[in-house]
PDB file of C-alpha atoms in Angstrom:
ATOM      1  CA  UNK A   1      18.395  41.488  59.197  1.00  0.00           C
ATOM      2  CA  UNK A   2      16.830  41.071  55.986  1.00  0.00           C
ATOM      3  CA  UNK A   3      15.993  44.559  54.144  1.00  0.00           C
ATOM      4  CA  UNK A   4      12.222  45.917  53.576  1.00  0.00           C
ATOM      5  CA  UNK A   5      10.549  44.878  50.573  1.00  0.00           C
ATOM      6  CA  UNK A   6       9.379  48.117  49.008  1.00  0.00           C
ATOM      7  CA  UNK A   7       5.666  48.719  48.730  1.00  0.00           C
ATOM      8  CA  UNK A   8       4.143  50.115  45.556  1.00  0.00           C
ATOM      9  CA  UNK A   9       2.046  52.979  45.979  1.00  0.00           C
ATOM     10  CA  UNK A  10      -2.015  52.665  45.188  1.00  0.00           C
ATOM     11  CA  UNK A  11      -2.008  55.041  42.656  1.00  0.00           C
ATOM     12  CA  UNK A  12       0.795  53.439  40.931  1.00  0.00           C
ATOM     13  CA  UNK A  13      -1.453  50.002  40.820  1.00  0.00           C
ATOM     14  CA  UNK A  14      -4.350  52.345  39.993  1.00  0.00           C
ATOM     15  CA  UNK A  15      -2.592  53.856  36.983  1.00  0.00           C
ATOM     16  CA  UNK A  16      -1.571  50.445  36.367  1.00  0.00           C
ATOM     17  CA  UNK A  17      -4.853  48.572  35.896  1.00  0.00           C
ATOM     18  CA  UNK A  18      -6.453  51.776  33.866  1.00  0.00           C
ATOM     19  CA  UNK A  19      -3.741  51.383  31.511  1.00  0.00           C
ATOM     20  CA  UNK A  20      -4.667  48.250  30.546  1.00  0.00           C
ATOM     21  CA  UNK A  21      -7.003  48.032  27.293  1.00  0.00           C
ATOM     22  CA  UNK A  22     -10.913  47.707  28.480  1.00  0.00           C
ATOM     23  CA  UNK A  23     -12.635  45.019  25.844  1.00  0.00           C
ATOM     24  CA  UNK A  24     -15.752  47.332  25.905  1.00  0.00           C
ATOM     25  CA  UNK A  25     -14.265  50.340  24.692  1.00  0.00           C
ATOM     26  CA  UNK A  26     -11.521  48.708  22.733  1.00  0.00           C
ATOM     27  CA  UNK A  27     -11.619  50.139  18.838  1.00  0.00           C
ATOM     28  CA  UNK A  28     -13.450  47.750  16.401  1.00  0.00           C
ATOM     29  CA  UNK A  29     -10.733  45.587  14.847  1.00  0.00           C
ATOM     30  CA  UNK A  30     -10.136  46.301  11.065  1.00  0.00           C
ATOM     31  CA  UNK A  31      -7.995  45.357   8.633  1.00  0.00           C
ATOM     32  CA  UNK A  32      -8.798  42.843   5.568  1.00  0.00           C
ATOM     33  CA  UNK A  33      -9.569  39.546   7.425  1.00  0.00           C
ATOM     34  CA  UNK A  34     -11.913  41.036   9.520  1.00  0.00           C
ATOM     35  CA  UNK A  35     -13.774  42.984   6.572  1.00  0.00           C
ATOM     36  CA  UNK A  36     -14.046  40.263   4.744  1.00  0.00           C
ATOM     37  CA  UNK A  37     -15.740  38.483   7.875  1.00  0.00           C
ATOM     38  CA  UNK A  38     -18.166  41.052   7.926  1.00  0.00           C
ATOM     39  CA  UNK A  39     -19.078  41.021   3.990  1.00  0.00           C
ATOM     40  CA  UNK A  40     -19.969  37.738   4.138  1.00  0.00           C
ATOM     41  CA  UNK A  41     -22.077  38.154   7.312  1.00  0.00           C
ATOM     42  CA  UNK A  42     -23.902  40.690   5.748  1.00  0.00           C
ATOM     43  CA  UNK A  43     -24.206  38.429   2.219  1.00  0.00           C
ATOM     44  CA  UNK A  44     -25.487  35.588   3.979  1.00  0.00           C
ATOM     45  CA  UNK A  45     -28.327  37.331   5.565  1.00  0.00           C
ATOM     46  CA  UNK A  46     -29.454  39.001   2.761  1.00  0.00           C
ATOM     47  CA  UNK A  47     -29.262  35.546   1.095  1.00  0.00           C
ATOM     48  CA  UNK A  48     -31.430  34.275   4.118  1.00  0.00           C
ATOM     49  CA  UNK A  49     -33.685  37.202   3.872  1.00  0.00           C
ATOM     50  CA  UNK A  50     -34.410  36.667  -0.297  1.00  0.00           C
ATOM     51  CA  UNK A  51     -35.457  32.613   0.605  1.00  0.00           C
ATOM     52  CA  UNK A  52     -37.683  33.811   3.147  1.00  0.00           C
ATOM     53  CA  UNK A  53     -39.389  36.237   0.371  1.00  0.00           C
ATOM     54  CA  UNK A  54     -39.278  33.490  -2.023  1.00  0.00           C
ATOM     55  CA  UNK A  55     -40.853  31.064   1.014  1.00  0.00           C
ATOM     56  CA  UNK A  56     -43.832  34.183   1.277  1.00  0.00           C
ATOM     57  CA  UNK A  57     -44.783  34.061  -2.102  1.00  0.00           C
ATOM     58  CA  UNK A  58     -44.609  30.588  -3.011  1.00  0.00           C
ATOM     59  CA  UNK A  59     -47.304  30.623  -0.152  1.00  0.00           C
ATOM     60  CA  UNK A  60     -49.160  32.807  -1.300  1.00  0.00           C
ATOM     61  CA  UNK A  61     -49.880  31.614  -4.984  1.00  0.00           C
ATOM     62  CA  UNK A  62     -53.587  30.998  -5.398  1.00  0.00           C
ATOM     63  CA  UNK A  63     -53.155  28.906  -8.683  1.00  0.00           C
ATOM     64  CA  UNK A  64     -56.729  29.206 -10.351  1.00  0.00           C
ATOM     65  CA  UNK A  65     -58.302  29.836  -7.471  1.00  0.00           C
ATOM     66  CA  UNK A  66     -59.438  33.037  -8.195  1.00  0.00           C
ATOM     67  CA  UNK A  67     -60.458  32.504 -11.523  1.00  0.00           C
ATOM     68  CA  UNK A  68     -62.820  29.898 -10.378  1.00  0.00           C
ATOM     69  CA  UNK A  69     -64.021  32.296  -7.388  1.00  0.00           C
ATOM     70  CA  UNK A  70     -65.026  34.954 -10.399  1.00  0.00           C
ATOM     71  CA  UNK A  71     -66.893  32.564 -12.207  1.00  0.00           C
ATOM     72  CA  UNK A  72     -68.891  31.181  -8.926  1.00  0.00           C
ATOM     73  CA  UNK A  73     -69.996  34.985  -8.547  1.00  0.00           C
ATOM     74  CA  UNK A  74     -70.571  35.599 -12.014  1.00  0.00           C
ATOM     75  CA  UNK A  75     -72.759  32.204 -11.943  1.00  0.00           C
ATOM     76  CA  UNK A  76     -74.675  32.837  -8.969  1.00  0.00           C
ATOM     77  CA  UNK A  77     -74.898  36.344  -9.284  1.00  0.00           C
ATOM     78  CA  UNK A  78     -76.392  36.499 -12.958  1.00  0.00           C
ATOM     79  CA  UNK A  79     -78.875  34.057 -11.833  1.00  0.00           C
ATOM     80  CA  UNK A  80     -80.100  35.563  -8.472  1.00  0.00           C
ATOM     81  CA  UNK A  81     -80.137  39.143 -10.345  1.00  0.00           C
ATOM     82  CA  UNK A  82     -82.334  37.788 -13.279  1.00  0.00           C
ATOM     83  CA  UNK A  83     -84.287  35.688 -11.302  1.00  0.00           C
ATOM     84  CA  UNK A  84     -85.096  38.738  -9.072  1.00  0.00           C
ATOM     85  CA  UNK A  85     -85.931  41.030 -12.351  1.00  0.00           C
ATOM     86  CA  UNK A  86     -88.221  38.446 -13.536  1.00  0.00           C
ATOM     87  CA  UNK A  87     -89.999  38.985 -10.095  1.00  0.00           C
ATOM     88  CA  UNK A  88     -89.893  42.565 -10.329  1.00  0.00           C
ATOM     89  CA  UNK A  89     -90.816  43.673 -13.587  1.00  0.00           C
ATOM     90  CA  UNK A  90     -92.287  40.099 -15.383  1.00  0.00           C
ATOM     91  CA  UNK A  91     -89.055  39.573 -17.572  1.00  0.00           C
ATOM     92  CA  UNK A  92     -88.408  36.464 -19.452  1.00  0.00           C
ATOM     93  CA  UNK A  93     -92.225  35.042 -18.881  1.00  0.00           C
ATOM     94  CA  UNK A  94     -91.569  36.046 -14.844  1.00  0.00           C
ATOM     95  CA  UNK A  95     -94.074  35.840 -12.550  1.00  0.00           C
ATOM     96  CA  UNK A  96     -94.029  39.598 -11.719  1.00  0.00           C
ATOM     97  CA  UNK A  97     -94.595  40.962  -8.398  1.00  0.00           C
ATOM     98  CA  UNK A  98     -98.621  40.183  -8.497  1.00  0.00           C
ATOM     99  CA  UNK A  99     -98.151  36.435  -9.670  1.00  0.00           C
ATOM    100  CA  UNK A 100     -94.976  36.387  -6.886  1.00  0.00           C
ATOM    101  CA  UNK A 101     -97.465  37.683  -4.313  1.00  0.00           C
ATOM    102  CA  UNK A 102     -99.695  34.565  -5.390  1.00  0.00           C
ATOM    103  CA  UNK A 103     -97.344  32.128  -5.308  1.00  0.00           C
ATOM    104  CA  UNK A 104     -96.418  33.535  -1.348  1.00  0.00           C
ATOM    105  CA  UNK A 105    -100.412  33.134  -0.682  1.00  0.00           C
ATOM    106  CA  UNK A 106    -100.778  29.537  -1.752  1.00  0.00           C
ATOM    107  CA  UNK A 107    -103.940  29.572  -3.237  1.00  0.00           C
ATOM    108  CA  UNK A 108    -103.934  25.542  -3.227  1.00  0.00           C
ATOM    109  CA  UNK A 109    -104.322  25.524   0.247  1.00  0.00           C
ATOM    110  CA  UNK A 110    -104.002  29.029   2.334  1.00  0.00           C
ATOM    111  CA  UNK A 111    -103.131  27.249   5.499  1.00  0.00           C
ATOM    112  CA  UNK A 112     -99.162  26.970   4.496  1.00  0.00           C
ATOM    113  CA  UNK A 113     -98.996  29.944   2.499  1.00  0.00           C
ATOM    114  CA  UNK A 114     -97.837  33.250   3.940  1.00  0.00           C
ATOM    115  CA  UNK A 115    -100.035  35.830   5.359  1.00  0.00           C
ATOM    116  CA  UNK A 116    -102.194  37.533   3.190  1.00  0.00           C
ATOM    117  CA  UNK A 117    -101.413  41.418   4.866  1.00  0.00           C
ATOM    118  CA  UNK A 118     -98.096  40.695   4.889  1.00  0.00           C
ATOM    119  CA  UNK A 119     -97.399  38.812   1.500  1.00  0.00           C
ATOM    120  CA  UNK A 120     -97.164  41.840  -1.000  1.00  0.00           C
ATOM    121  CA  UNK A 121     -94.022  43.172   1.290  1.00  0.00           C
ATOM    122  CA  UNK A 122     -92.500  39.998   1.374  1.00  0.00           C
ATOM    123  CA  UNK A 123     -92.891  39.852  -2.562  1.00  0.00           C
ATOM    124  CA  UNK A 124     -91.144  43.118  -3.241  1.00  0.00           C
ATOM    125  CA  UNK A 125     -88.777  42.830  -0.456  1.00  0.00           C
ATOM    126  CA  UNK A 126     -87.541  39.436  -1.571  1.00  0.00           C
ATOM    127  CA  UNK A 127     -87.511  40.595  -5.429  1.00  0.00           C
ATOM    128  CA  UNK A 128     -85.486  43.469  -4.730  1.00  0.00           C
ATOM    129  CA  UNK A 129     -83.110  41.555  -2.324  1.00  0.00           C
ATOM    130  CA  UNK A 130     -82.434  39.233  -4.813  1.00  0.00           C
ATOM    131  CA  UNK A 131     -81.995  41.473  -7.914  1.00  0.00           C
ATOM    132  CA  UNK A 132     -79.195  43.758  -5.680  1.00  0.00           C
ATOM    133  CA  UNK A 133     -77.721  40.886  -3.844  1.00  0.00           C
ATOM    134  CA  UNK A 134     -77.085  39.492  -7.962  1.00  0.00           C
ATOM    135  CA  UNK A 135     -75.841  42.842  -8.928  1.00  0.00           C
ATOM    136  CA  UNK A 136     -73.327  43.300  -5.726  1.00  0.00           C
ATOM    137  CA  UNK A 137     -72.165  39.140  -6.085  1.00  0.00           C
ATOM    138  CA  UNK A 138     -71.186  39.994  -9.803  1.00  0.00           C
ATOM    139  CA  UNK A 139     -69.086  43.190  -9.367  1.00  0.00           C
ATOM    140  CA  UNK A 140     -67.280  41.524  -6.223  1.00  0.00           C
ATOM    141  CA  UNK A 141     -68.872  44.346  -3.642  1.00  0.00           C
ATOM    142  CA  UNK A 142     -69.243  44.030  -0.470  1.00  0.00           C
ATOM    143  CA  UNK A 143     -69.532  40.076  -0.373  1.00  0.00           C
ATOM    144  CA  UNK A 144     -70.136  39.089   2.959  1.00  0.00           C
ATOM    145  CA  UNK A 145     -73.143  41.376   3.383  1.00  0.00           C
ATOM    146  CA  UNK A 146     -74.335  40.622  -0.371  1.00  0.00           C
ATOM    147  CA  UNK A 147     -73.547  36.675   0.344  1.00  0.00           C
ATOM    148  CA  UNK A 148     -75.832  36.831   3.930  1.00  0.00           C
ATOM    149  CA  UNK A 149     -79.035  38.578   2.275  1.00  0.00           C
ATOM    150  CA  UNK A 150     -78.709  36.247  -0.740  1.00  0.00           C
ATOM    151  CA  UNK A 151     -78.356  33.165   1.979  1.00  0.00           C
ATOM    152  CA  UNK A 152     -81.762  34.418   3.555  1.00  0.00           C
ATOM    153  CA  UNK A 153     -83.258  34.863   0.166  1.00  0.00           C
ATOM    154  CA  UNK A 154     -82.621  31.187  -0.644  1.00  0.00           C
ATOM    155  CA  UNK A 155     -83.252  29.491   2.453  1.00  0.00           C
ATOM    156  CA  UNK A 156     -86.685  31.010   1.901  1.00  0.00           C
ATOM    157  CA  UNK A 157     -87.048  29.680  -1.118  1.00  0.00           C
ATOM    158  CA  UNK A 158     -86.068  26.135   0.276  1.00  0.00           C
ATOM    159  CA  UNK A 159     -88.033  26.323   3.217  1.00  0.00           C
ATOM    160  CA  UNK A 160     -91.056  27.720   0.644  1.00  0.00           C
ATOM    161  CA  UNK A 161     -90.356  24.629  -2.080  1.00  0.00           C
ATOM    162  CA  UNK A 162     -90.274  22.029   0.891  1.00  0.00           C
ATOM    163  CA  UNK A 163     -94.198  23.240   2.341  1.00  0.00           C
ATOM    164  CA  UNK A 164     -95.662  22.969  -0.888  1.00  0.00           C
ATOM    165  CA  UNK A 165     -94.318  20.023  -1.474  1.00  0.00           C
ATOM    166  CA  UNK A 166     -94.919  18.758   1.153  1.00  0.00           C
ATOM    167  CA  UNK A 167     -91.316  16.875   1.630  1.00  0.00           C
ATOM    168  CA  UNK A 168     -87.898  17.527   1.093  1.00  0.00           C
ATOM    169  CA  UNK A 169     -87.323  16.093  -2.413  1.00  0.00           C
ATOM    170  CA  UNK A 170     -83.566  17.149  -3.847  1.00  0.00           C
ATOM    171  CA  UNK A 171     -84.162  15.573  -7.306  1.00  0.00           C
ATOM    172  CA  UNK A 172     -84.743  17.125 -10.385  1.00  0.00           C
ATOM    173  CA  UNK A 173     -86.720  14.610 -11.808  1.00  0.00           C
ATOM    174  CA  UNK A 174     -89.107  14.658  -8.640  1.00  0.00           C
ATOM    175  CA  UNK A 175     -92.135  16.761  -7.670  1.00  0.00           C
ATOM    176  CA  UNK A 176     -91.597  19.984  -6.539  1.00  0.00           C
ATOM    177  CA  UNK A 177     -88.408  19.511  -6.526  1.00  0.00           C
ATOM    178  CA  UNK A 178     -86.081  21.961  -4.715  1.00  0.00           C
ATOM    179  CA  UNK A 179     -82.471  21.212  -6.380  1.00  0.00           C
ATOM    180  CA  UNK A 180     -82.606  24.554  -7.429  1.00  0.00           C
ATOM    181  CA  UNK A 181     -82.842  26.421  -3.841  1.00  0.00           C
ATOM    182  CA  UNK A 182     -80.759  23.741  -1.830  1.00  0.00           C
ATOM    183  CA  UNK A 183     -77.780  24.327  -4.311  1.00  0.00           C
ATOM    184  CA  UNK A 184     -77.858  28.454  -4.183  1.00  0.00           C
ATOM    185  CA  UNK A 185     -77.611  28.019  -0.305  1.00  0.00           C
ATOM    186  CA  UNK A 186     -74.564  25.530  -0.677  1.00  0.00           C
ATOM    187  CA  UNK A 187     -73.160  28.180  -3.287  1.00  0.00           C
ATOM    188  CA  UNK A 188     -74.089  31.441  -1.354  1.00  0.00           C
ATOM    189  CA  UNK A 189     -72.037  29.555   2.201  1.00  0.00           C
ATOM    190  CA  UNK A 190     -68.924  28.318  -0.042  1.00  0.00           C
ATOM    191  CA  UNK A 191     -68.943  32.354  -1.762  1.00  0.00           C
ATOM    192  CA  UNK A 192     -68.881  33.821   1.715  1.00  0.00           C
ATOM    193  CA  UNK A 193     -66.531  31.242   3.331  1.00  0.00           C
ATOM    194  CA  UNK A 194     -63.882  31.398   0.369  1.00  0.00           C
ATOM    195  CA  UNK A 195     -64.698  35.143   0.017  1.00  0.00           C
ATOM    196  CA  UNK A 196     -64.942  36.768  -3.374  1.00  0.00           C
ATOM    197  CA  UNK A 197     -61.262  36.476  -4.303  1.00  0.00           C
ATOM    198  CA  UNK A 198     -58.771  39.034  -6.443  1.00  0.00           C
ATOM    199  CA  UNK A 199     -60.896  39.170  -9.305  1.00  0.00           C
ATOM    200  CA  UNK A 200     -63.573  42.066  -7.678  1.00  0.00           C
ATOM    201  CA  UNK A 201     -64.063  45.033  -6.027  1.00  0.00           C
ATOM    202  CA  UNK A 202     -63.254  43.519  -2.371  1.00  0.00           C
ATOM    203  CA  UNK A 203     -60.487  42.106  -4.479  1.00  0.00           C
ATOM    204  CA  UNK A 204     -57.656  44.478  -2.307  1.00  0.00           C
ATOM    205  CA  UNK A 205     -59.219  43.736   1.181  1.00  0.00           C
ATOM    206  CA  UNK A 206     -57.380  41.407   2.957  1.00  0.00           C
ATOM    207  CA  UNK A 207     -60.383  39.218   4.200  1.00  0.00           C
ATOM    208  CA  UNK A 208     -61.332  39.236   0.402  1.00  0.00           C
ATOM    209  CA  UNK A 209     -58.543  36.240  -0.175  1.00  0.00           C
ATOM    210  CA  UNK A 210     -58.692  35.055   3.186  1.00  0.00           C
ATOM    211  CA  UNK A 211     -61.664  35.511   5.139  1.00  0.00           C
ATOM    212  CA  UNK A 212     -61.773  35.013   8.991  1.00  0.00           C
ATOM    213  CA  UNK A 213     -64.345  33.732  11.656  1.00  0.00           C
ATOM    214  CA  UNK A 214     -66.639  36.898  10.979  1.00  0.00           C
ATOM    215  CA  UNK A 215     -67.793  34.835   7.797  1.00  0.00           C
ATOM    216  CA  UNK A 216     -69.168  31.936   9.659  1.00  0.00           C
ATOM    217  CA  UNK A 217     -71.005  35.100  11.610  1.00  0.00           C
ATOM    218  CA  UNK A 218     -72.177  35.962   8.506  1.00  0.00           C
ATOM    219  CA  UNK A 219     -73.639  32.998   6.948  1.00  0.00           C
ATOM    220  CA  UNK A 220     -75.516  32.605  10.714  1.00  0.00           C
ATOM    221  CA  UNK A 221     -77.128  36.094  10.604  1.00  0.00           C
ATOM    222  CA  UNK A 222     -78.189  34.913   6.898  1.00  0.00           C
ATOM    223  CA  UNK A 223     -80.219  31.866   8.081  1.00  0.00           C
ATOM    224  CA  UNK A 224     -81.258  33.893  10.914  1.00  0.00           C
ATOM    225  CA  UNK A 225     -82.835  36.228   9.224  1.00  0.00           C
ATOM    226  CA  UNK A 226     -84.714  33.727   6.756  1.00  0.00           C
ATOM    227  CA  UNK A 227     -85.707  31.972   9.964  1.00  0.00           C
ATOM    228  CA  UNK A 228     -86.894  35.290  11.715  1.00  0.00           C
ATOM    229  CA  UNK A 229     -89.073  36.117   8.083  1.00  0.00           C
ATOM    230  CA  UNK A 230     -90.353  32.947   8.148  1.00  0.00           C
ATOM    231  CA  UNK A 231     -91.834  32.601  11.349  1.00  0.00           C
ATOM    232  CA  UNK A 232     -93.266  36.316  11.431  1.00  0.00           C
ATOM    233  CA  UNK A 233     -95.636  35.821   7.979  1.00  0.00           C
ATOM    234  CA  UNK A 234     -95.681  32.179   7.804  1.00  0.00           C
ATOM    235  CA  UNK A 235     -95.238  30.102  10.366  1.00  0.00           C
ATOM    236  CA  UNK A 236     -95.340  26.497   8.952  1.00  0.00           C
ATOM    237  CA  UNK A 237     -93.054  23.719   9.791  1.00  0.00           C
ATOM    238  CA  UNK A 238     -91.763  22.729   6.645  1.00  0.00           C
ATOM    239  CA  UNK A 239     -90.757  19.813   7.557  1.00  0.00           C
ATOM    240  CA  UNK A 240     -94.043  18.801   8.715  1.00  0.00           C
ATOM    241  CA  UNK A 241     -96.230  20.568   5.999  1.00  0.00           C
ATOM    242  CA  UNK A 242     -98.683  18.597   4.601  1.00  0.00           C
ATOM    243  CA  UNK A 243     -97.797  20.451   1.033  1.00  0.00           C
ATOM    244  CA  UNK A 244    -100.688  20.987  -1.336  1.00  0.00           C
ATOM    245  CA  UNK A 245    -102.900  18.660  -2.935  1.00  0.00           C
ATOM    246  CA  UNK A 246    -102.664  16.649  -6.091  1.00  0.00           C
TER     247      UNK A 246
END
């Protein structure tokens, strides 16, 4: 008869398995190998984290882009703002605001001009439009709002150009020609879509070096409005205006 194997008691194998080292509470290993390990970790993202800097602002170079921005607003704003004194006050042989008012009425033929009631308003309101819109474009202020109002100002002129002439003629050289009106409304969309850039008082705004969708919203509130003036004191189809005689 062979003799009983002895059994071991459970809270010797108990004892047994919780003296054996857990990996999740084991002491961090140290020493020189392993500190060098984690140096070079440590260099490498750092290194990793100084290319991605570099990456960010070799994106974000402009080149001369906002030097050219500056001079767009300083071009279109010094010419809306004098344009708009000349309106106003009768500066630089300007019309003033009683020859504007006459050149709204049409005296050549009445029947495309704007309404006489409402044609002193519309003088002064579009003079003084375009004198601040010039003054806001050149100090970099508030852009987008500056860059819709001057939009309406100029479509009006276009739209105004095209019924007296009776066609839509882009030329210099031509009779009543509106190169002059059809460009500011080019300009005044390209301002507003590329925003004002560094070089301005909107210059730290973020949508001032990168503008968003709210520009497009922008430039279509501008025509809007040019539409909306249009239609409530004129009322012609300029592109079916029989423009004036001679």
């Amino acid at each position: 008869m062979q003799p009983a194997t002895p059994v071991t008691p459970p809270a010797t194998v108990a004892g047994a398995r919780s003296s054996a080292p857990d990996e999740d509470t084991a002491p961090a290993r140290t020493g020189e190998p392993y500190e060098e390990q984690g140096e070079s970790l440590r260099s490498r993202r750092i290194t990793e984290l100084e290319d991605d800097v570099a990456e960010l602002r070799r994106l974000s170079r402009r080149g001369t882009l906002d030097l050219g921005l500056l001079l767009l607003r300083l071009s279109v704003g010094a010419y809306l703002a004098v344009d708009g004194a000349r309106k106003l006050f009768g500066w630089l042989d300007g019309p003033s605001l009683n020859g504007f008012e006459t050149t709204l009425l049409n005296t050549p033929n009445r029947a495309i001009g704007f309404d006489e009631q409402s044609a002193g308003v519309v003088a002064m309101g579009w003079s003084v439009t375009q004198l601040v819109v010039g003054i806001l474009l050149i100090a970099g202020f508030l852009t987008p709002l500056a860059g819709a109002f001057g939009l309406a100002v100029a479509s009006l002129d276009l739209a105004l150009g095209v019924t007296v002439a009776g066609g839509v003629h882009l030329f210099a050289d031509q009779k009543g020609s509106v190169a002059v009106p059809a460009a500011l409304v080019v300009l005044l969309v390209t301002i507003m879509l590329c925003g004002p850039g560094r070089y301005s008082l909107d210059g730290p705004r973020r949508w001032a070096r990168r503008p968003s969708h709210g520009s497009v919203a922008l430039v279509l509130i501008g025509v809007g409005i040019a539409v909306l003036v249009w239609m409530l004191f004129n009322g012609t189809n300029p592109l079916a205006s029989p423009g004036n005689p001679g």
